[in-house]
Each structure stands twice: as structure tokens, then as C-alpha cells.
């Protein structure tokens, strides 16, 4: 998957160029734009040209000057933690637990460790195609529930709070989102199997009756998301280089961040965007 773009400048790009870039994201799922040197506000401007930028719902992740930038960082500045360390280290699609997930996710590394920093991706339309017919039929008539509860990060202000109070707050602020288990990509027409190991916790049949939890496990196994060795044929590892802006189709792909085992400094700026299509059409 993926395509690499050189000599791109969002400031001089025409509207046609931006359309072409979006088309590349839909077609190749991942676009890497090389040799970018952008200040936070320039990076945001780039995002605004591609779509409707939506900031993360929790302020703990926000860039101090630009709330629309989600900061993944294990570096403290003047003794102050900025952003959140080791985000997204589980299979997921961004905002799958929300009613309106993002069309595109963009990441722009600021500081990279010497090795082992990248992201694993799986194309869930390829997974759908590879399913046996009986599983395809189940997927087509089911819905799934998704929740952030297992990967909600404890905030500094949560220390000494009863865990039950935090769990209640998660359910109140981010009640589970229900999405069809498969949907048609509004641009490519591909059928996508929309499940993630991190967020999906329940499959309902067409009558709204929960299916056995083993059914979800079977689908996740088929997708490769339970392969702890990351050797499954549909898993791709994409390395980062400084200057890269990586944009991917967050409808088609699930991803899992990969961090170095040591604690070398790492900072990444993320933007998340909607396009002009509904997230899915039924
Ligand atoms: O800290 C994290 O790993 C953030 C995650 C729970 N949500 C990212 C997203 O956009 O869905
Ligand atoms: Fe993510």
C-alpha cells in the first residue's frame, strides 16, 4: 500500500492538486509527503486544505498553541508533560468509538527515536474480500459496538479518584458507538469490515441480539489483529522519516503504533479530518 509524493507545497498547491492528493489517499490508502518543514500553524493550514479538521475531545492531548494538533509525546518540556505518551499502541481506527469517525488521519513526526518507530496497517477491505462466504454473510447483516473504555488514558487529575467514578465518566462522555459491521466506501465502492481489536466489543445480529463473543474473535483472527508477531500477510509496517507527513484513509485501514522498547524521545503531531462524504453509506 501507499504512494510517495515529492515536491509538494500546500501553500502553492492548486485546488486541483488538493483534489488529486485526496484521490491518491482513497486509491492507495496511504500517502507519504516528503521533505516537509512546517510550523504548527502551517501544518494546520495544510490540514484545512484537505478537509474539516476536528480536534480531539480530550484537552490533555492538545498542542499548547494549536488545540487541533493531537500530540503524542514522551518528552517533557521544562519539566511539563505535553501531550500523551505511547498513544495508539493497539489496533484501532481513529474515533471508531465516536458517532462520526474521521475520513483522514495525518501524522507528522517531530522527534524520532533512532530505530523502531513506525505504524502497522491492515487494509480492512482486503480482509473483507478474504473472508469465507459464511463470515461475509454474518458481517453484512451485523452491527458492532465500539468503546474507548479499554484504552482511555488515566489523566494526571484522575489520581486518587475511585476507578468506578472514572469508568462512569467514560460511559457518560463517550457512550458506545454503534456502526454497521460492513459498509461501502463512499469513494472507492469497496466493502470494509469495520472492527478493531482495541475498541470493538460486541456484535449484534440483524435483530439486535448480541452474538457470541467467539464470533468477534474469529473475525479479529481473520483480520490479523490478534497476531502478536505482526507477521500476518495483510499487516504492513511503515517506517517514519523526519520530514514525512503521512496521511491515510481512516475508513479503510486499521493501524497500530509501533514504539521503540527503550524510552528514546519521540514526538508526533496528528491531525484528524472529515471529508465531504458521510463516513459510511448503508
Ligand atoms: O491515547 C490514545 O491511544 C488515544 C486513543 C484512545 N484514541 C485515538 C483516536 O483518535 O481514536
Ligand atoms: Fe490512531
mmCIF file of N, CA and C in Angstrom, residues 153-235:
data_model
loop_
_atom_site.group_PDB
_atom_site.id
_atom_site.type_symbol
_atom_site.label_atom_id
_atom_site.label_comp_id
_atom_site.label_asym_id
_atom_site.label_seq_id
_atom_site.Cartn_x
_atom_site.Cartn_y
_atom_site.Cartn_z
ATOM 1 N N UNK A 153 -6.919 6.887 28.632
ATOM 2 C CA UNK A 153 -5.694 7.093 29.403
ATOM 3 C C UNK A 153 -6.000 7.873 30.679
ATOM 4 N N UNK A 154 -5.537 7.336 31.777
ATOM 5 C CA UNK A 154 -5.707 7.999 33.070
ATOM 6 C C UNK A 154 -5.021 9.363 33.012
ATOM 7 N N UNK A 155 -5.757 10.415 33.397
ATOM 8 C CA UNK A 155 -5.211 11.779 33.353
ATOM 9 C C UNK A 155 -4.559 12.110 34.691
ATOM 10 N N UNK A 156 -3.630 13.073 34.688
ATOM 11 C CA UNK A 156 -2.998 13.427 35.968
ATOM 12 C C UNK A 156 -4.032 13.764 37.036
ATOM 13 N N UNK A 157 -5.102 14.440 36.657
ATOM 14 C CA UNK A 157 -6.120 14.843 37.645
ATOM 15 C C UNK A 157 -6.987 13.679 38.126
ATOM 16 N N UNK A 158 -6.795 12.476 37.544
ATOM 17 C CA UNK A 158 -7.566 11.308 37.994
ATOM 18 C C UNK A 158 -6.946 10.622 39.208
ATOM 19 N N UNK A 159 -5.733 11.001 39.559
ATOM 20 C CA UNK A 159 -5.068 10.327 40.679
ATOM 21 C C UNK A 159 -5.923 10.475 41.947
ATOM 22 N N UNK A 160 -6.091 9.355 42.647
ATOM 23 C CA UNK A 160 -6.873 9.258 43.892
ATOM 24 C C UNK A 160 -8.386 9.250 43.664
ATOM 25 N N UNK A 161 -8.834 9.296 42.389
ATOM 26 C CA UNK A 161 -10.288 9.164 42.164
ATOM 27 C C UNK A 161 -10.655 7.683 42.196
ATOM 28 N N UNK A 162 -11.841 7.347 42.688
ATOM 29 C CA UNK A 162 -12.264 5.943 42.628
ATOM 30 C C UNK A 162 -12.401 5.518 41.168
ATOM 31 N N UNK A 163 -11.933 4.319 40.867
ATOM 32 C CA UNK A 163 -11.956 3.839 39.481
ATOM 33 C C UNK A 163 -13.392 3.784 38.953
ATOM 34 N N UNK A 164 -14.368 3.497 39.826
ATOM 35 C CA UNK A 164 -15.768 3.401 39.386
ATOM 36 C C UNK A 164 -16.260 4.745 38.861
ATOM 37 N N UNK A 165 -15.795 5.817 39.478
ATOM 38 C CA UNK A 165 -16.201 7.158 39.049
ATOM 39 C C UNK A 165 -15.620 7.472 37.662
ATOM 40 N N UNK A 166 -14.373 7.068 37.452
ATOM 41 C CA UNK A 166 -13.744 7.285 36.142
ATOM 42 C C UNK A 166 -14.466 6.449 35.079
ATOM 43 N N UNK A 167 -14.774 5.189 35.411
ATOM 44 C CA UNK A 167 -15.472 4.318 34.452
ATOM 45 C C UNK A 167 -16.846 4.890 34.103
ATOM 46 N N UNK A 168 -17.551 5.418 35.103
ATOM 47 C CA UNK A 168 -18.863 6.037 34.839
ATOM 48 C C UNK A 168 -18.712 7.250 33.930
ATOM 49 N N UNK A 169 -17.682 8.015 34.166
ATOM 50 C CA UNK A 169 -17.454 9.212 33.349
ATOM 51 C C UNK A 169 -17.196 8.829 31.883
ATOM 52 N N UNK A 170 -16.405 7.765 31.678
ATOM 53 C CA UNK A 170 -16.124 7.327 30.299
ATOM 54 C C UNK A 170 -17.433 6.974 29.586
ATOM 55 N N UNK A 171 -18.329 6.239 30.275
ATOM 56 C CA UNK A 171 -19.595 5.841 29.646
ATOM 57 C C UNK A 171 -20.494 7.042 29.365
ATOM 58 N N UNK A 172 -20.414 8.042 30.238
ATOM 59 C CA UNK A 172 -21.263 9.235 30.068
ATOM 60 C C UNK A 172 -20.753 10.113 28.927
ATOM 61 N N UNK A 173 -19.431 10.360 28.912
ATOM 62 C CA UNK A 173 -18.848 11.273 27.920
ATOM 63 C C UNK A 173 -18.722 10.609 26.550
ATOM 64 N N UNK A 174 -18.357 9.333 26.546
ATOM 65 C CA UNK A 174 -18.190 8.606 25.278
ATOM 66 C C UNK A 174 -18.994 7.306 25.333
ATOM 67 N N UNK A 175 -20.337 7.430 25.251
ATOM 68 C CA UNK A 175 -21.136 6.207 25.221
ATOM 69 C C UNK A 175 -20.754 5.382 23.989
ATOM 70 N N UNK A 176 -20.905 4.058 24.031
ATOM 71 C CA UNK A 176 -20.507 3.222 22.897
ATOM 72 C C UNK A 176 -21.144 3.698 21.596
ATOM 73 N N UNK A 177 -20.389 3.606 20.519
ATOM 74 C CA UNK A 177 -20.912 3.952 19.193
ATOM 75 C C UNK A 177 -21.271 2.660 18.483
ATOM 76 N N UNK A 178 -22.431 2.682 17.801
ATOM 77 C CA UNK A 178 -22.870 1.517 17.032
ATOM 78 C C UNK A 178 -22.686 1.827 15.549
ATOM 79 N N UNK A 179 -21.960 0.961 14.864
ATOM 80 C CA UNK A 179 -21.747 1.135 13.421
ATOM 81 C C UNK A 179 -22.059 -0.193 12.729
ATOM 82 N N UNK A 180 -22.436 -0.125 11.438
ATOM 83 C CA UNK A 180 -22.601 -1.376 10.695
ATOM 84 C C UNK A 180 -21.269 -2.130 10.669
ATOM 85 N N UNK A 181 -21.338 -3.454 10.668
ATOM 86 C CA UNK A 181 -20.106 -4.246 10.693
ATOM 87 C C UNK A 181 -19.375 -4.164 9.346
ATOM 88 N N UNK A 182 -20.133 -3.924 8.278
ATOM 89 C CA UNK A 182 -19.503 -3.641 6.977
ATOM 90 C C UNK A 182 -20.191 -2.420 6.388
ATOM 91 N N UNK A 183 -19.456 -1.667 5.603
ATOM 92 C CA UNK A 183 -20.069 -0.556 4.868
ATOM 93 C C UNK A 183 -19.297 -0.354 3.572
ATOM 94 N N UNK A 184 -19.928 0.403 2.685
ATOM 95 C CA UNK A 184 -19.329 0.667 1.383
ATOM 96 C C UNK A 184 -18.558 1.978 1.441
ATOM 97 N N UNK A 185 -17.319 1.963 1.003
ATOM 98 C CA UNK A 185 -16.536 3.203 0.976
ATOM 99 C C UNK A 185 -17.193 4.184 0.002
ATOM 100 N N UNK A 186 -17.478 5.405 0.435
ATOM 101 C CA UNK A 186 -18.232 6.317 -0.426
ATOM 102 C C UNK A 186 -17.498 6.701 -1.716
ATOM 103 N N UNK A 187 -16.195 6.536 -1.775
ATOM 104 C CA UNK A 187 -15.456 6.923 -2.991
ATOM 105 C C UNK A 187 -15.044 5.693 -3.800
ATOM 106 N N UNK A 188 -14.445 4.708 -3.141
ATOM 107 C CA UNK A 188 -13.910 3.574 -3.898
ATOM 108 C C UNK A 188 -14.946 2.487 -4.135
ATOM 109 N N UNK A 189 -16.049 2.513 -3.369
ATOM 110 C CA UNK A 189 -17.072 1.473 -3.502
ATOM 111 C C UNK A 189 -16.668 0.151 -2.863
ATOM 112 N N UNK A 190 -15.487 0.085 -2.268
ATOM 113 C CA UNK A 190 -15.047 -1.164 -1.629
ATOM 114 C C UNK A 190 -15.875 -1.439 -0.365
ATOM 115 N N UNK A 191 -16.044 -2.714 -0.041
ATOM 116 C CA UNK A 191 -16.713 -3.097 1.207
ATOM 117 C C UNK A 191 -15.645 -3.232 2.289
ATOM 118 N N UNK A 192 -15.898 -2.592 3.416
ATOM 119 C CA UNK A 192 -14.923 -2.578 4.510
ATOM 120 C C UNK A 192 -15.486 -3.331 5.709
ATOM 121 N N UNK A 193 -14.679 -4.204 6.281
ATOM 122 C CA UNK A 193 -15.042 -4.867 7.540
ATOM 123 C C UNK A 193 -14.595 -3.941 8.663
ATOM 124 N N UNK A 194 -15.581 -3.398 9.388
ATOM 125 C CA UNK A 194 -15.247 -2.338 10.352
ATOM 126 C C UNK A 194 -15.230 -2.874 11.782
ATOM 127 N N UNK A 195 -14.107 -3.498 12.136
ATOM 128 C CA UNK A 195 -13.907 -3.973 13.510
ATOM 129 C C UNK A 195 -12.475 -3.671 13.916
ATOM 130 N N UNK A 196 -12.293 -3.378 15.207
ATOM 131 C CA UNK A 196 -10.930 -3.155 15.705
ATOM 132 C C UNK A 196 -10.755 -3.872 17.035
ATOM 133 N N UNK A 197 -9.553 -4.388 17.224
ATOM 134 C CA UNK A 197 -9.252 -5.130 18.458
ATOM 135 C C UNK A 197 -9.371 -4.224 19.682
ATOM 136 N N UNK A 198 -8.996 -2.940 19.517
ATOM 137 C CA UNK A 198 -8.973 -2.026 20.661
ATOM 138 C C UNK A 198 -10.347 -1.558 21.111
ATOM 139 N N UNK A 199 -11.233 -1.304 20.166
ATOM 140 C CA UNK A 199 -12.494 -0.631 20.504
ATOM 141 C C UNK A 199 -13.742 -1.511 20.383
ATOM 142 N N UNK A 200 -13.765 -2.467 19.429
ATOM 143 C CA UNK A 200 -14.992 -3.245 19.197
ATOM 144 C C UNK A 200 -15.173 -4.270 20.318
ATOM 145 N N UNK A 201 -16.372 -4.330 20.891
ATOM 146 C CA UNK A 201 -16.551 -5.307 21.983
ATOM 147 C C UNK A 201 -17.811 -6.137 21.833
ATOM 148 N N UNK A 202 -18.639 -5.819 20.844
ATOM 149 C CA UNK A 202 -19.902 -6.575 20.732
ATOM 150 C C UNK A 202 -20.387 -6.554 19.291
ATOM 151 N N UNK A 203 -20.879 -7.708 18.833
ATOM 152 C CA UNK A 203 -21.516 -7.808 17.516
ATOM 153 C C UNK A 203 -22.975 -8.158 17.740
ATOM 154 N N UNK A 204 -23.867 -7.408 17.116
ATOM 155 C CA UNK A 204 -25.289 -7.730 17.175
ATOM 156 C C UNK A 204 -25.749 -8.297 15.842
ATOM 157 N N UNK A 205 -26.667 -9.262 15.879
ATOM 158 C CA UNK A 205 -27.259 -9.748 14.633
ATOM 159 C C UNK A 205 -28.287 -8.728 14.140
ATOM 160 N N UNK A 206 -28.974 -9.055 13.033
ATOM 161 C CA UNK A 206 -29.878 -8.066 12.423
ATOM 162 C C UNK A 206 -31.053 -7.710 13.334
ATOM 163 N N UNK A 207 -31.347 -8.597 14.310
ATOM 164 C CA UNK A 207 -32.433 -8.299 15.262
ATOM 165 C C UNK A 207 -31.943 -7.549 16.498
ATOM 166 N N UNK A 208 -30.654 -7.249 16.548
ATOM 167 C CA UNK A 208 -30.130 -6.551 17.708
ATOM 168 C C UNK A 208 -29.787 -7.479 18.860
ATOM 169 N N UNK A 209 -29.683 -8.786 18.571
ATOM 170 C CA UNK A 209 -29.283 -9.746 19.623
ATOM 171 C C UNK A 209 -27.760 -9.903 19.595
ATOM 172 N N UNK A 210 -27.101 -9.795 20.775
ATOM 173 C CA UNK A 210 -25.635 -9.930 20.792
ATOM 174 C C UNK A 210 -25.210 -11.335 20.346
ATOM 175 N N UNK A 211 -24.203 -11.381 19.489
ATOM 176 C CA UNK A 211 -23.651 -12.672 19.079
ATOM 177 C C UNK A 211 -22.616 -13.123 20.109
ATOM 178 N N UNK A 212 -22.331 -14.406 20.102
ATOM 179 C CA UNK A 212 -21.310 -14.968 20.993
ATOM 180 C C UNK A 212 -19.987 -14.224 20.784
ATOM 181 N N UNK A 213 -19.264 -13.985 21.859
ATOM 182 C CA UNK A 213 -18.009 -13.217 21.794
ATOM 183 C C UNK A 213 -16.973 -13.926 20.910
ATOM 184 N N UNK A 214 -17.099 -15.273 20.791
ATOM 185 C CA UNK A 214 -16.166 -16.015 19.931
ATOM 186 C C UNK A 214 -16.291 -15.627 18.467
ATOM 187 N N UNK A 215 -17.473 -15.125 18.074
ATOM 188 C CA UNK A 215 -17.658 -14.695 16.679
ATOM 189 C C UNK A 215 -16.744 -13.497 16.404
ATOM 190 N N UNK A 216 -16.740 -12.547 17.345
ATOM 191 C CA UNK A 216 -15.840 -11.387 17.185
ATOM 192 C C UNK A 216 -14.382 -11.853 17.123
ATOM 193 N N UNK A 217 -14.020 -12.801 17.987
ATOM 194 C CA UNK A 217 -12.642 -13.302 17.988
ATOM 195 C C UNK A 217 -12.284 -13.937 16.640
ATOM 196 N N UNK A 218 -13.245 -14.650 16.041
ATOM 197 C CA UNK A 218 -12.978 -15.280 14.736
ATOM 198 C C UNK A 218 -12.684 -14.221 13.681
ATOM 199 N N UNK A 219 -13.492 -13.157 13.674
ATOM 200 C CA UNK A 219 -13.277 -12.085 12.689
ATOM 201 C C UNK A 219 -11.939 -11.383 12.939
ATOM 202 N N UNK A 220 -11.647 -11.110 14.202
ATOM 203 C CA UNK A 220 -10.382 -10.417 14.512
ATOM 204 C C UNK A 220 -9.191 -11.274 14.106
ATOM 205 N N UNK A 221 -9.309 -12.590 14.335
ATOM 206 C CA UNK A 221 -8.233 -13.502 13.932
ATOM 207 C C UNK A 221 -8.029 -13.434 12.419
ATOM 208 N N UNK A 222 -9.141 -13.482 11.668
ATOM 209 C CA UNK A 222 -9.070 -13.384 10.204
ATOM 210 C C UNK A 222 -8.409 -12.103 9.735
ATOM 211 N N UNK A 223 -8.610 -11.028 10.500
ATOM 212 C CA UNK A 223 -8.090 -9.720 10.073
ATOM 213 C C UNK A 223 -6.598 -9.577 10.351
ATOM 214 N N UNK A 224 -6.049 -10.431 11.214
ATOM 215 C CA UNK A 224 -4.637 -10.325 11.593
ATOM 216 C C UNK A 224 -4.409 -9.497 12.851
ATOM 217 N N UNK A 225 -5.475 -8.913 13.389
ATOM 218 C CA UNK A 225 -5.296 -8.014 14.534
ATOM 219 C C UNK A 225 -4.951 -8.732 15.836
ATOM 220 N N UNK A 226 -5.014 -10.064 15.845
ATOM 221 C CA UNK A 226 -4.639 -10.785 17.074
ATOM 222 C C UNK A 226 -3.236 -11.389 16.957
ATOM 223 N N UNK A 227 -2.566 -11.142 15.825
ATOM 224 C CA UNK A 227 -1.232 -11.717 15.603
ATOM 225 C C UNK A 227 -0.163 -10.866 16.297
ATOM 226 N N UNK A 228 0.277 -11.334 17.460
ATOM 227 C CA UNK A 228 1.228 -10.556 18.261
ATOM 228 C C UNK A 228 2.616 -10.481 17.612
ATOM 229 N N UNK A 229 2.871 -11.364 16.637
ATOM 230 C CA UNK A 229 4.180 -11.319 15.966
ATOM 231 C C UNK A 229 4.173 -10.337 14.781
ATOM 232 N N UNK A 230 3.018 -9.835 14.413
ATOM 233 C CA UNK A 230 2.851 -8.890 13.296
ATOM 234 C C UNK A 230 3.348 -9.474 11.967
ATOM 235 N N UNK A 231 3.293 -10.795 11.843
ATOM 236 C CA UNK A 231 3.774 -11.445 10.607
ATOM 237 C C UNK A 231 2.630 -11.782 9.651
ATOM 238 N N UNK A 232 1.418 -11.568 10.075
ATOM 239 C CA UNK A 232 0.256 -11.898 9.259
ATOM 240 C C UNK A 232 0.378 -11.223 7.886
ATOM 241 N N UNK A 233 0.029 -11.949 6.795
ATOM 242 C CA UNK A 233 0.279 -11.406 5.451
ATOM 243 C C UNK A 233 -0.322 -10.023 5.181
ATOM 244 N N UNK A 234 -1.474 -9.705 5.779
ATOM 245 C CA UNK A 234 -2.081 -8.395 5.462
ATOM 246 C C UNK A 234 -1.550 -7.260 6.345
ATOM 247 N N UNK A 235 -0.652 -7.553 7.289
ATOM 248 C CA UNK A 235 -0.070 -6.486 8.121
ATOM 249 C C UNK A 235 1.114 -5.867 7.391
#
